Every structure is written in structure tokens, then in C-alpha cells.
Amino acid sequence: MTDNILACRVGSVELANPLIAASGTFGFGREAAALYDPACWGGICSKGLTLRERLGNATPRVAESACGMLNSVGLQNPGLAYFMQNELPFMAGLGPRVIANAAGHSTEDYLSIVEGLAADPRVEVIELNLSCPNVAEGCMSIGTDPRQIRLLVEQLRPLTTKPLWVKLTPNVTSIATAAMAAEAAGADAISLVNTFLAMRIDIRSRRPILANNTGGLSGPAIKPIALRMVHDVYQAVKIPVVGMGGIASAEDVIEFMLAGATAVQLGTAQLVHPYLPMQILEELPPLLQELGFSRISEVTGQLKTY
Ligand code: SIN
């Protein structure tokens, strides 16, 4: 058996490589599977799941921006029951670790969703979405308040022995404080960052381009801020950090891991270049060798600050 130098672990979760398809950029894997074998990923994360089906926000809900894009999708998804019956079997058959992203409008919602996901052995990780900026209740409104983060995660923790990752919003003054609240409540890992609340304007109509007025900015434009936040959180907590925010190359993966990430999520860049995970996986081994690392897991936290 050959040694897999890209293998890593996020707490108890072993990944064949550090690349995870980010929630909302991969659906449930069906579109990717029509193009390539999604088994290449270390993990795949579902679209944000709510208790009931959601059609999402009014269109237009995507707008391009320099080096990035805004989305105001509004958690369009088929709802928990449909997911469990129709999408989870497909996702679980793809091979990578299955991560379900759980979004709620209220504490009761989160309790029901986590309970539902916890009951199925095919769900390997639950990622709590405390960060979507495109819905009026739940998600980001909880994730911007460390007290609410702690209260919610404390209530969800006893419902499952599965790893609970908390996905944080960057739209806060101190992301480290938010991460510490999640850790204190029993989170197993912190995923960060989700999108930055943003806006674009059509100067002729004088209207926002997005029908929701605002949306979340993602893509390479946010990478330096996301990196700084990953590093802040890495220094503040003992649990693993899953980094994301504009990753589009093998070099970007290494940057995030040096800053403290144990694994990373690829999102927006996949929309431009669907074959990106395979390209990055080819480029990582020679890059590791060039940088003097013998395995990817050695990279985490090796940043030398001044
Ligand atoms: C959305 O569906 O509006 C985006 C999801 C997210 O930011 O978590």
C-alpha cells in the first residue's frame, strides 16, 4: 500500500486529502459527478439544509465582482426529509466523507435538523451553518452573537456524537471570540469563513443588482481577510480549523494550512473551474516537496510570524 502524503484528520475525521467541496457550491454532488469522479475529494459538504424545502430568494441572486462574486441564494434546498431520502444515498455513494450543512431559522429548527441528521450513519459530520447572510432569521444573526452561538451549540451538542463543525461568519468584529464560544459549547471544529455581506449597484437603474439588495461576497477577493481570520482562530482555539475563502490553487491551500487550517474547503473557484480539485491534488505533492514538507499534515500552523 502506498503512503498517502495528502491524508489529514480534522479531529476524529480522517480525510484522504485536505480538499472539501464547500457547502452551496457543490449541490449534493450530482452536477460534479456528470463531469468527473467526485471520489477525488477528501470530503463533500451538502447545500445548507433547512427543515422544510426553500425556494430561496428572488432573482437575480448572483452578481459578479472583481475577483469574486456575490450570492443571495437564500438557502434554496429541498428540505431535510427529501435530502435524507433522495440526496443522501447518492452523496454517500460518492466516496468522500459526507458533511451535512445544517441551517435553521430558530433553535427548534436546528434541534430538529441535527436530530434528523444524527440518526443516519451515512452523515459523517454535521456542519452548523451560523453564517448564511441571506436569510432574515437564524444563521448569520446567531453567528454574529457569541452568546447565541454558545447557547445554540450547547443545546445541539447532546443530540449527537457525530463531529459538529461550526461554520462562522466573517461579519463580526472578533472572529476569535465567536470561535471560542463555539469551542466552549462543545464544537469539534470551526469552519471559516463564510461570505462577507456586500452589495453591487446598477448605476443606470440605480438599483442593487441583487433582488435581495445585499448578498455574500466570496472568491479570491476575500482570500487575504479569510487567511487573517483563520490565523486568528487557530491561535484562539484548540479544536481544528477548516479554512476557506477564495482558495483557487495549491499555493492557496498551503497558505491556509500555514495559517492554521487542518483542511480546506473550495467553493467559488469550482464554479469557474470545475476540475480544480484534481488540478490541486496533482500540484500539491511536488509543491510540498519543494517547500520541504514530507506530508500535508505537517504544514498546519507552520507560519513564522514576525
Ligand atoms: C445562501 O444560500 O444564501 C448562501 C448559503 C450560505 O451562505 O451559507
PDB file of C-alpha atoms and ligand atoms in Angstrom:
ATOM      1  CA  MET A   1       0.000   0.000   0.000  1.00  0.00           C
ATOM      2  CA  THR A   2       1.446   3.408  -0.921  1.00  0.00           C
ATOM      3  CA  ASP A   3       1.775   6.073   1.738  1.00  0.00           C
ATOM      4  CA  ASN A   4      -0.788   8.833   1.199  1.00  0.00           C
ATOM      5  CA  ILE A   5       1.096  12.055   1.910  1.00  0.00           C
ATOM      6  CA  LEU A   6      -2.095  14.102   1.438  1.00  0.00           C
ATOM      7  CA  ALA A   7      -4.034  12.317   4.200  1.00  0.00           C
ATOM      8  CA  CYS A   8      -5.081  14.501   7.116  1.00  0.00           C
ATOM      9  CA  ARG A   9      -7.530  14.449  10.012  1.00  0.00           C
ATOM     10  CA  VAL A  10      -9.934  17.018  11.352  1.00  0.00           C
ATOM     11  CA  GLY A  11     -10.284  15.794  14.930  1.00  0.00           C
ATOM     12  CA  SER A  12     -11.608  12.257  14.616  1.00  0.00           C
ATOM     13  CA  VAL A  13     -12.450  12.626  10.927  1.00  0.00           C
ATOM     14  CA  GLU A  14      -9.854  11.126   8.610  1.00  0.00           C
ATOM     15  CA  LEU A  15      -9.700  12.609   5.119  1.00  0.00           C
ATOM     16  CA  ALA A  16      -7.855  11.151   2.130  1.00  0.00           C
ATOM     17  CA  ASN A  17      -6.772  14.700   1.325  1.00  0.00           C
ATOM     18  CA  PRO A  18      -7.500  18.158   2.745  1.00  0.00           C
ATOM     19  CA  LEU A  19      -9.887  19.286  -0.003  1.00  0.00           C
ATOM     20  CA  ILE A  20     -13.575  19.567   0.889  1.00  0.00           C
ATOM     21  CA  ALA A  21     -16.227  20.825  -1.518  1.00  0.00           C
ATOM     22  CA  ALA A  22     -17.776  23.836   0.215  1.00  0.00           C
ATOM     23  CA  SER A  23     -21.466  23.956   1.025  1.00  0.00           C
ATOM     24  CA  GLY A  24     -23.605  25.610  -1.614  1.00  0.00           C
ATOM     25  CA  THR A  25     -21.060  25.279  -4.403  1.00  0.00           C
ATOM     26  CA  PHE A  26     -21.462  21.553  -4.969  1.00  0.00           C
ATOM     27  CA  GLY A  27     -25.192  20.907  -4.528  1.00  0.00           C
ATOM     28  CA  PHE A  28     -25.317  17.251  -3.482  1.00  0.00           C
ATOM     29  CA  GLY A  29     -22.646  16.237  -5.987  1.00  0.00           C
ATOM     30  CA  ARG A  30     -24.825  15.348  -8.979  1.00  0.00           C
ATOM     31  CA  GLU A  31     -23.535  18.097 -11.295  1.00  0.00           C
ATOM     32  CA  ALA A  32     -19.895  17.326 -10.468  1.00  0.00           C
ATOM     33  CA  ALA A  33     -20.494  13.598 -10.952  1.00  0.00           C
ATOM     34  CA  ALA A  34     -21.622  14.306 -14.523  1.00  0.00           C
ATOM     35  CA  LEU A  35     -18.156  15.783 -15.213  1.00  0.00           C
ATOM     36  CA  TYR A  36     -15.688  13.734 -13.159  1.00  0.00           C
ATOM     37  CA  ASP A  37     -15.423  11.206 -10.341  1.00  0.00           C
ATOM     38  CA  PRO A  38     -16.098  13.132  -7.094  1.00  0.00           C
ATOM     39  CA  ALA A  39     -14.216  10.417  -5.185  1.00  0.00           C
ATOM     40  CA  CYS A  40     -11.179  12.680  -5.606  1.00  0.00           C
ATOM     41  CA  TRP A  41     -12.372  14.969  -2.791  1.00  0.00           C
ATOM     42  CA  GLY A  42     -11.417  14.447   0.843  1.00  0.00           C
ATOM     43  CA  GLY A  43     -14.932  15.481   1.822  1.00  0.00           C
ATOM     44  CA  ILE A  44     -18.082  16.894   0.289  1.00  0.00           C
ATOM     45  CA  CYS A  45     -20.413  19.272   2.058  1.00  0.00           C
ATOM     46  CA  SER A  46     -24.113  19.467   1.208  1.00  0.00           C
ATOM     47  CA  LYS A  47     -26.013  22.615   0.368  1.00  0.00           C
ATOM     48  CA  GLY A  48     -27.355  24.233   3.539  1.00  0.00           C
ATOM     49  CA  LEU A  49     -30.306  22.126   4.682  1.00  0.00           C
ATOM     50  CA  THR A  50     -33.373  23.543   6.342  1.00  0.00           C
ATOM     51  CA  LEU A  51     -36.179  21.594   7.948  1.00  0.00           C
ATOM     52  CA  ARG A  52     -38.579  22.346   5.130  1.00  0.00           C
ATOM     53  CA  GLU A  53     -37.994  22.958   1.420  1.00  0.00           C
ATOM     54  CA  ARG A  54     -36.993  26.518   0.499  1.00  0.00           C
ATOM     55  CA  LEU A  55     -37.201  28.073  -2.928  1.00  0.00           C
ATOM     56  CA  GLY A  56     -34.686  30.743  -1.972  1.00  0.00           C
ATOM     57  CA  ASN A  57     -34.671  34.478  -2.570  1.00  0.00           C
ATOM     58  CA  ALA A  58     -35.971  36.357  -5.593  1.00  0.00           C
ATOM     59  CA  THR A  59     -33.696  36.618  -8.649  1.00  0.00           C
ATOM     60  CA  PRO A  60     -31.252  37.993  -9.661  1.00  0.00           C
ATOM     61  CA  ARG A  61     -29.305  36.424  -6.857  1.00  0.00           C
ATOM     62  CA  VAL A  62     -25.801  36.172  -8.282  1.00  0.00           C
ATOM     63  CA  ALA A  63     -23.617  39.121  -9.288  1.00  0.00           C
ATOM     64  CA  GLU A  64     -20.011  39.141 -10.430  1.00  0.00           C
ATOM     65  CA  SER A  65     -17.473  41.419  -8.835  1.00  0.00           C
ATOM     66  CA  ALA A  66     -13.727  41.965  -9.340  1.00  0.00           C
ATOM     67  CA  CYS A  67     -12.010  38.715  -8.314  1.00  0.00           C
ATOM     68  CA  GLY A  68     -15.193  37.369  -6.793  1.00  0.00           C
ATOM     69  CA  MET A  69     -18.949  37.051  -6.803  1.00  0.00           C
ATOM     70  CA  LEU A  70     -21.928  37.895  -4.655  1.00  0.00           C
ATOM     71  CA  ASN A  71     -24.733  35.448  -3.983  1.00  0.00           C
ATOM     72  CA  SER A  72     -28.052  35.940  -2.272  1.00  0.00           C
ATOM     73  CA  VAL A  73     -29.413  32.448  -2.897  1.00  0.00           C
ATOM     74  CA  GLY A  74     -31.366  32.330   0.352  1.00  0.00           C
ATOM     75  CA  LEU A  75     -30.762  28.675   1.183  1.00  0.00           C
ATOM     76  CA  GLN A  76     -32.681  27.119  -1.683  1.00  0.00           C
ATOM     77  CA  ASN A  77     -32.800  23.424  -0.802  1.00  0.00           C
ATOM     78  CA  PRO A  78     -35.271  20.516  -0.881  1.00  0.00           C
ATOM     79  CA  GLY A  79     -35.619  20.246   2.907  1.00  0.00           C
ATOM     80  CA  LEU A  80     -34.306  17.676   5.354  1.00  0.00           C
ATOM     81  CA  ALA A  81     -36.706  14.800   4.628  1.00  0.00           C
ATOM     82  CA  TYR A  82     -36.164  14.944   0.865  1.00  0.00           C
ATOM     83  CA  PHE A  83     -32.402  15.156   1.372  1.00  0.00           C
ATOM     84  CA  MET A  84     -32.334  12.104   3.615  1.00  0.00           C
ATOM     85  CA  GLN A  85     -34.418  10.046   1.234  1.00  0.00           C
ATOM     86  CA  ASN A  86     -33.154  11.163  -2.171  1.00  0.00           C
ATOM     87  CA  GLU A  87     -29.838  13.002  -1.988  1.00  0.00           C
ATOM     88  CA  LEU A  88     -28.002  11.453   0.956  1.00  0.00           C
ATOM     89  CA  PRO A  89     -27.898   7.945  -0.608  1.00  0.00           C
ATOM     90  CA  PHE A  90     -26.328   9.473  -3.716  1.00  0.00           C
ATOM     91  CA  MET A  91     -23.849  11.602  -1.768  1.00  0.00           C
ATOM     92  CA  ALA A  92     -22.867   8.687   0.440  1.00  0.00           C
ATOM     93  CA  GLY A  93     -22.167   6.568  -2.642  1.00  0.00           C
ATOM     94  CA  LEU A  94     -19.600   9.016  -3.994  1.00  0.00           C
ATOM     95  CA  GLY A  95     -16.811   8.016  -1.591  1.00  0.00           C
ATOM     96  CA  PRO A  96     -15.563  11.144   0.194  1.00  0.00           C
ATOM     97  CA  ARG A  97     -16.561  11.998   3.754  1.00  0.00           C
ATOM     98  CA  VAL A  98     -20.159  13.197   3.861  1.00  0.00           C
ATOM     99  CA  ILE A  99     -20.694  16.510   5.625  1.00  0.00           C
ATOM    100  CA  ALA A 100     -24.231  17.844   6.030  1.00  0.00           C
ATOM    101  CA  ASN A 101     -24.578  21.610   6.373  1.00  0.00           C
ATOM    102  CA  ALA A 102     -27.481  22.378   8.732  1.00  0.00           C
ATOM    103  CA  ALA A 103     -29.230  25.753   8.636  1.00  0.00           C
ATOM    104  CA  GLY A 104     -32.146  26.889  10.753  1.00  0.00           C
ATOM    105  CA  HIS A 105     -34.434  29.834  11.326  1.00  0.00           C
ATOM    106  CA  SER A 106     -34.863  29.100  15.023  1.00  0.00           C
ATOM    107  CA  THR A 107     -33.419  26.975  17.806  1.00  0.00           C
ATOM    108  CA  GLU A 108     -36.244  24.471  17.286  1.00  0.00           C
ATOM    109  CA  ASP A 109     -35.302  24.167  13.611  1.00  0.00           C
ATOM    110  CA  TYR A 110     -31.678  23.463  14.416  1.00  0.00           C
ATOM    111  CA  LEU A 111     -32.689  20.912  17.059  1.00  0.00           C
ATOM    112  CA  SER A 112     -34.905  19.028  14.590  1.00  0.00           C
ATOM    113  CA  ILE A 113     -32.372  19.110  11.767  1.00  0.00           C
ATOM    114  CA  VAL A 114     -29.460  17.965  13.904  1.00  0.00           C
ATOM    115  CA  GLU A 115     -31.624  15.221  15.418  1.00  0.00           C
ATOM    116  CA  GLY A 116     -32.591  14.052  11.926  1.00  0.00           C
ATOM    117  CA  LEU A 117     -29.035  14.112  10.592  1.00  0.00           C
ATOM    118  CA  ALA A 118     -27.677  12.473  13.737  1.00  0.00           C
ATOM    119  CA  ALA A 119     -29.912   9.439  13.214  1.00  0.00           C
ATOM    120  CA  ASP A 120     -28.338   8.426   9.901  1.00  0.00           C
ATOM    121  CA  PRO A 121     -24.907   6.753   9.883  1.00  0.00           C
ATOM    122  CA  ARG A 122     -24.255   7.970   6.332  1.00  0.00           C
ATOM    123  CA  VAL A 123     -23.897  11.540   7.646  1.00  0.00           C
ATOM    124  CA  GLU A 124     -20.339  11.629   8.959  1.00  0.00           C
ATOM    125  CA  VAL A 125     -20.084  15.267  10.029  1.00  0.00           C
ATOM    126  CA  ILE A 126     -22.661  17.961  10.777  1.00  0.00           C
ATOM    127  CA  GLU A 127     -21.570  21.478   9.871  1.00  0.00           C
ATOM    128  CA  LEU A 128     -23.772  24.046  11.609  1.00  0.00           C
ATOM    129  CA  ASN A 129     -24.444  26.999   9.370  1.00  0.00           C
ATOM    130  CA  LEU A 130     -24.319  30.016  11.684  1.00  0.00           C
ATOM    131  CA  SER A 131     -23.239  32.248   8.860  1.00  0.00           C
ATOM    132  CA  CYS A 132     -25.507  32.487   5.801  1.00  0.00           C
ATOM    133  CA  PRO A 133     -26.033  36.259   5.329  1.00  0.00           C
ATOM    134  CA  ASN A 134     -29.065  35.914   3.038  1.00  0.00           C
ATOM    135  CA  VAL A 135     -31.883  34.935   5.394  1.00  0.00           C
ATOM    136  CA  ALA A 136     -33.692  37.080   7.956  1.00  0.00           C
ATOM    137  CA  GLU A 137     -33.613  34.618  10.852  1.00  0.00           C
ATOM    138  CA  GLY A 138     -31.111  32.111  12.209  1.00  0.00           C
ATOM    139  CA  CYS A 139     -27.713  31.574  10.547  1.00  0.00           C
ATOM    140  CA  MET A 140     -25.745  34.857  10.494  1.00  0.00           C
ATOM    141  CA  SER A 141     -27.976  36.525  13.079  1.00  0.00           C
ATOM    142  CA  ILE A 142     -26.849  33.827  15.532  1.00  0.00           C
ATOM    143  CA  GLY A 143     -23.263  33.731  14.281  1.00  0.00           C
ATOM    144  CA  THR A 144     -22.706  37.430  14.956  1.00  0.00           C
ATOM    145  CA  ASP A 145     -23.505  36.992  18.663  1.00  0.00           C
ATOM    146  CA  PRO A 146     -21.086  34.807  20.668  1.00  0.00           C
ATOM    147  CA  ARG A 147     -23.677  34.361  23.433  1.00  0.00           C
ATOM    148  CA  GLN A 148     -26.202  32.941  20.979  1.00  0.00           C
ATOM    149  CA  ILE A 149     -23.545  30.731  19.376  1.00  0.00           C
ATOM    150  CA  ARG A 150     -22.746  29.238  22.752  1.00  0.00           C
ATOM    151  CA  LEU A 151     -26.387  28.770  23.761  1.00  0.00           C
ATOM    152  CA  LEU A 152     -27.296  27.083  20.497  1.00  0.00           C
ATOM    153  CA  VAL A 153     -24.284  24.780  20.273  1.00  0.00           C
ATOM    154  CA  GLU A 154     -24.752  23.788  23.934  1.00  0.00           C
ATOM    155  CA  GLN A 155     -28.290  22.670  23.126  1.00  0.00           C
ATOM    156  CA  LEU A 156     -27.265  20.771  19.997  1.00  0.00           C
ATOM    157  CA  ARG A 157     -24.180  19.067  21.404  1.00  0.00           C
ATOM    158  CA  PRO A 158     -26.017  16.393  23.441  1.00  0.00           C
ATOM    159  CA  LEU A 159     -28.061  15.355  20.395  1.00  0.00           C
ATOM    160  CA  THR A 160     -25.208  13.664  18.586  1.00  0.00           C
ATOM    161  CA  THR A 161     -21.844  12.016  18.974  1.00  0.00           C
ATOM    162  CA  LYS A 162     -21.032  12.918  15.360  1.00  0.00           C
ATOM    163  CA  PRO A 163     -18.451  15.632  14.836  1.00  0.00           C
ATOM    164  CA  LEU A 164     -20.117  19.047  14.998  1.00  0.00           C
ATOM    165  CA  TRP A 165     -18.325  21.711  12.990  1.00  0.00           C
ATOM    166  CA  VAL A 166     -19.459  25.307  13.340  1.00  0.00           C
ATOM    167  CA  LYS A 167     -19.254  27.453  10.207  1.00  0.00           C
ATOM    168  CA  LEU A 168     -18.666  31.066  11.164  1.00  0.00           C
ATOM    169  CA  THR A 169     -19.491  34.354   9.524  1.00  0.00           C
ATOM    170  CA  PRO A 170     -16.699  36.883   8.974  1.00  0.00           C
ATOM    171  CA  ASN A 171     -19.181  39.730   9.519  1.00  0.00           C
ATOM    172  CA  VAL A 172     -18.073  40.261  13.111  1.00  0.00           C
ATOM    173  CA  THR A 173     -15.577  42.386  15.000  1.00  0.00           C
ATOM    174  CA  SER A 174     -13.799  39.402  16.559  1.00  0.00           C
ATOM    175  CA  ILE A 175     -13.990  36.039  14.831  1.00  0.00           C
ATOM    176  CA  ALA A 176     -11.781  34.583  17.561  1.00  0.00           C
ATOM    177  CA  THR A 177     -14.462  35.391  20.161  1.00  0.00           C
ATOM    178  CA  ALA A 178     -17.099  33.655  18.039  1.00  0.00           C
ATOM    179  CA  ALA A 179     -14.858  30.597  17.622  1.00  0.00           C
ATOM    180  CA  MET A 180     -14.136  30.433  21.357  1.00  0.00           C
ATOM    181  CA  ALA A 181     -17.877  30.478  22.078  1.00  0.00           C
ATOM    182  CA  ALA A 182     -18.394  27.512  19.736  1.00  0.00           C
ATOM    183  CA  GLU A 183     -15.458  25.640  21.268  1.00  0.00           C
ATOM    184  CA  ALA A 184     -16.673  26.249  24.819  1.00  0.00           C
ATOM    185  CA  ALA A 185     -20.062  24.804  23.856  1.00  0.00           C
ATOM    186  CA  GLY A 186     -18.536  21.588  22.538  1.00  0.00           C
ATOM    187  CA  ALA A 187     -17.892  22.144  18.820  1.00  0.00           C
ATOM    188  CA  ASP A 188     -15.389  19.708  17.312  1.00  0.00           C
ATOM    189  CA  ALA A 189     -14.033  22.078  14.655  1.00  0.00           C
ATOM    190  CA  ILE A 190     -14.514  25.573  13.279  1.00  0.00           C
ATOM    191  CA  SER A 191     -15.116  26.185   9.552  1.00  0.00           C
ATOM    192  CA  LEU A 192     -14.362  29.687   8.366  1.00  0.00           C
ATOM    193  CA  VAL A 193     -15.073  31.953   6.636  1.00  0.00           C
ATOM    194  CA  ASN A 194     -18.482  32.152   5.023  1.00  0.00           C
ATOM    195  CA  THR A 195     -19.188  35.170   2.791  1.00  0.00           C
ATOM    196  CA  PHE A 196     -18.849  38.891   3.516  1.00  0.00           C
ATOM    197  CA  LEU A 197     -22.083  40.881   3.434  1.00  0.00           C
ATOM    198  CA  ALA A 198     -21.800  43.013   0.311  1.00  0.00           C
ATOM    199  CA  MET A 199     -23.623  44.934  -2.405  1.00  0.00           C
ATOM    200  CA  ARG A 200     -23.407  45.826  -6.090  1.00  0.00           C
ATOM    201  CA  ILE A 201     -25.349  48.588  -7.835  1.00  0.00           C
ATOM    202  CA  ASP A 202     -26.553  49.030 -11.398  1.00  0.00           C
ATOM    203  CA  ILE A 203     -25.761  52.726 -11.946  1.00  0.00           C
ATOM    204  CA  ARG A 204     -28.326  53.137 -14.737  1.00  0.00           C
ATOM    205  CA  SER A 205     -31.335  51.778 -12.899  1.00  0.00           C
ATOM    206  CA  ARG A 206     -29.808  52.936  -9.581  1.00  0.00           C
ATOM    207  CA  ARG A 207     -30.914  49.649  -8.155  1.00  0.00           C
ATOM    208  CA  PRO A 208     -28.949  46.965  -6.362  1.00  0.00           C
ATOM    209  CA  ILE A 209     -28.061  44.201  -8.817  1.00  0.00           C
ATOM    210  CA  LEU A 210     -29.303  41.578  -6.369  1.00  0.00           C
ATOM    211  CA  ALA A 211     -33.054  41.458  -5.795  1.00  0.00           C
ATOM    212  CA  ASN A 212     -32.256  40.876  -2.115  1.00  0.00           C
ATOM    213  CA  ASN A 213     -30.324  44.203  -2.163  1.00  0.00           C
ATOM    214  CA  THR A 214     -27.337  42.549  -0.487  1.00  0.00           C
ATOM    215  CA  GLY A 215     -25.525  39.244  -0.784  1.00  0.00           C
ATOM    216  CA  GLY A 216     -22.391  37.440   0.343  1.00  0.00           C
ATOM    217  CA  LEU A 217     -19.052  38.134  -1.342  1.00  0.00           C
ATOM    218  CA  SER A 218     -16.783  35.149  -1.981  1.00  0.00           C
ATOM    219  CA  GLY A 219     -13.845  34.288  -4.230  1.00  0.00           C
ATOM    220  CA  PRO A 220     -10.199  35.388  -4.410  1.00  0.00           C
ATOM    221  CA  ALA A 221     -11.172  38.958  -3.400  1.00  0.00           C
ATOM    222  CA  ILE A 222     -11.723  37.793   0.182  1.00  0.00           C
ATOM    223  CA  LYS A 223      -8.709  35.471   0.498  1.00  0.00           C
ATOM    224  CA  PRO A 224      -6.342  37.740   2.460  1.00  0.00           C
ATOM    225  CA  ILE A 225      -9.046  38.582   5.009  1.00  0.00           C
ATOM    226  CA  ALA A 226     -10.089  34.946   5.320  1.00  0.00           C
ATOM    227  CA  LEU A 227      -6.457  33.941   5.878  1.00  0.00           C
ATOM    228  CA  ARG A 228      -6.071  36.501   8.637  1.00  0.00           C
ATOM    229  CA  MET A 229      -9.235  35.216  10.295  1.00  0.00           C
ATOM    230  CA  VAL A 230      -8.131  31.572  10.031  1.00  0.00           C
ATOM    231  CA  HIS A 231      -4.906  32.548  11.740  1.00  0.00           C
ATOM    232  CA  ASP A 232      -6.751  34.498  14.463  1.00  0.00           C
ATOM    233  CA  VAL A 233      -8.961  31.490  15.184  1.00  0.00           C
ATOM    234  CA  TYR A 234      -6.078  29.000  15.042  1.00  0.00           C
ATOM    235  CA  GLN A 235      -4.362  30.989  17.794  1.00  0.00           C
ATOM    236  CA  ALA A 236      -7.527  31.277  19.880  1.00  0.00           C
ATOM    237  CA  VAL A 237      -8.868  27.686  19.999  1.00  0.00           C
ATOM    238  CA  LYS A 238      -7.549  24.154  20.468  1.00  0.00           C
ATOM    239  CA  ILE A 239     -10.002  22.440  18.113  1.00  0.00           C
ATOM    240  CA  PRO A 240      -9.155  22.104  14.389  1.00  0.00           C
ATOM    241  CA  VAL A 241      -9.832  24.849  11.889  1.00  0.00           C
ATOM    242  CA  VAL A 242     -11.210  24.162   8.410  1.00  0.00           C
ATOM    243  CA  GLY A 243     -10.214  27.127   6.271  1.00  0.00           C
ATOM    244  CA  MET A 244     -11.952  28.623   3.288  1.00  0.00           C
ATOM    245  CA  GLY A 245     -12.322  31.896   1.428  1.00  0.00           C
ATOM    246  CA  GLY A 246     -11.081  32.359  -2.116  1.00  0.00           C
ATOM    247  CA  ILE A 247      -8.922  29.244  -2.385  1.00  0.00           C
ATOM    248  CA  ALA A 248      -8.130  28.659  -6.060  1.00  0.00           C
ATOM    249  CA  SER A 249      -4.742  26.918  -6.238  1.00  0.00           C
ATOM    250  CA  ALA A 250      -2.383  24.503  -4.477  1.00  0.00           C
ATOM    251  CA  GLU A 251      -0.438  27.540  -3.222  1.00  0.00           C
ATOM    252  CA  ASP A 252      -3.630  28.887  -1.661  1.00  0.00           C
ATOM    253  CA  VAL A 253      -4.196  25.566   0.129  1.00  0.00           C
ATOM    254  CA  ILE A 254      -0.703  25.761   1.598  1.00  0.00           C
ATOM    255  CA  GLU A 255      -1.253  29.385   2.652  1.00  0.00           C
ATOM    256  CA  PHE A 256      -4.393  28.452   4.578  1.00  0.00           C
ATOM    257  CA  MET A 257      -2.711  25.463   6.179  1.00  0.00           C
ATOM    258  CA  LEU A 258       0.329  27.517   7.218  1.00  0.00           C
ATOM    259  CA  ALA A 259      -2.111  29.958   8.814  1.00  0.00           C
ATOM    260  CA  GLY A 260      -3.542  27.088  10.859  1.00  0.00           C
ATOM    261  CA  ALA A 261      -6.095  25.163   8.791  1.00  0.00           C
ATOM    262  CA  THR A 262      -6.110  21.377   9.094  1.00  0.00           C
ATOM    263  CA  ALA A 263      -8.239  21.022   5.960  1.00  0.00           C
ATOM    264  CA  VAL A 264      -9.744  23.481   3.497  1.00  0.00           C
ATOM    265  CA  GLN A 265     -12.944  23.993   1.558  1.00  0.00           C
ATOM    266  CA  LEU A 266     -13.064  25.013  -2.097  1.00  0.00           C
ATOM    267  CA  GLY A 267     -16.117  26.972  -3.135  1.00  0.00           C
ATOM    268  CA  THR A 268     -16.397  29.752  -5.656  1.00  0.00           C
ATOM    269  CA  ALA A 269     -13.318  28.739  -7.664  1.00  0.00           C
ATOM    270  CA  GLN A 270     -15.047  25.470  -8.590  1.00  0.00           C
ATOM    271  CA  LEU A 271     -17.784  27.452 -10.312  1.00  0.00           C
ATOM    272  CA  VAL A 272     -15.143  28.882 -12.650  1.00  0.00           C
ATOM    273  CA  HIS A 273     -13.043  25.741 -12.935  1.00  0.00           C
ATOM    274  CA  PRO A 274     -14.972  22.581 -12.047  1.00  0.00           C
ATOM    275  CA  TYR A 275     -11.894  20.370 -12.435  1.00  0.00           C
ATOM    276  CA  LEU A 276      -9.915  22.403  -9.901  1.00  0.00           C
ATOM    277  CA  PRO A 277      -9.755  19.738  -7.162  1.00  0.00           C
ATOM    278  CA  MET A 278      -7.955  17.337  -9.487  1.00  0.00           C
ATOM    279  CA  GLN A 279      -5.522  20.026 -10.590  1.00  0.00           C
ATOM    280  CA  ILE A 280      -4.746  20.977  -6.986  1.00  0.00           C
ATOM    281  CA  LEU A 281      -4.289  17.336  -5.993  1.00  0.00           C
ATOM    282  CA  GLU A 282      -1.738  16.914  -8.776  1.00  0.00           C
ATOM    283  CA  GLU A 283       0.107  20.070  -7.809  1.00  0.00           C
ATOM    284  CA  LEU A 284       0.236  19.526  -4.040  1.00  0.00           C
ATOM    285  CA  PRO A 285       2.826  16.680  -3.814  1.00  0.00           C
ATOM    286  CA  PRO A 286       5.578  18.470  -5.807  1.00  0.00           C
ATOM    287  CA  LEU A 287       4.784  21.718  -4.002  1.00  0.00           C
ATOM    288  CA  LEU A 288       5.119  20.014  -0.615  1.00  0.00           C
ATOM    289  CA  GLN A 289       8.459  18.591  -1.707  1.00  0.00           C
ATOM    290  CA  GLU A 290       9.656  22.000  -2.916  1.00  0.00           C
ATOM    291  CA  LEU A 291       8.707  23.533   0.439  1.00  0.00           C
ATOM    292  CA  GLY A 292      10.441  20.828   2.451  1.00  0.00           C
ATOM    293  CA  PHE A 293       7.382  19.034   3.863  1.00  0.00           C
ATOM    294  CA  SER A 294       7.035  15.265   3.650  1.00  0.00           C
ATOM    295  CA  ARG A 295       3.248  15.234   4.273  1.00  0.00           C
ATOM    296  CA  ILE A 296       0.436  17.763   4.122  1.00  0.00           C
ATOM    297  CA  SER A 297      -0.425  17.378   7.804  1.00  0.00           C
ATOM    298  CA  GLU A 298       2.978  18.849   8.701  1.00  0.00           C
ATOM    299  CA  VAL A 299       2.001  22.196   7.171  1.00  0.00           C
ATOM    300  CA  THR A 300      -0.748  23.163   9.639  1.00  0.00           C
ATOM    301  CA  GLY A 301       0.227  26.158  11.723  1.00  0.00           C
ATOM    302  CA  GLN A 302       3.796  26.386  10.424  1.00  0.00           C
ATOM    303  CA  LEU A 303       3.511  30.106   9.736  1.00  0.00           C
ATOM    304  CA  LYS A 304       6.522  32.016  11.094  1.00  0.00           C
ATOM    305  CA  THR A 305       5.122  35.320  12.286  1.00  0.00           C
ATOM    306  CA  TYR A 306       7.365  38.337  12.904  1.00  0.00           C
TER     307      TYR A 306
HETATM  308  C1  SIN B   1     -27.338  31.079   0.515  1.00  0.00           C
HETATM  309  O1  SIN B   1     -27.970  30.075   0.222  1.00  0.00           O
HETATM  310  O2  SIN B   1     -27.867  32.195   0.572  1.00  0.00           O
HETATM  311  C2  SIN B   1     -25.859  31.002   0.810  1.00  0.00           C
HETATM  312  C3  SIN B   1     -25.572  29.974   1.824  1.00  0.00           C
HETATM  313  C4  SIN B   1     -24.608  30.370   2.869  1.00  0.00           C
HETATM  314  O3  SIN B   1     -24.009  31.460   2.809  1.00  0.00           O
HETATM  315  O4  SIN B   1     -24.413  29.589   3.808  1.00  0.00           O
END
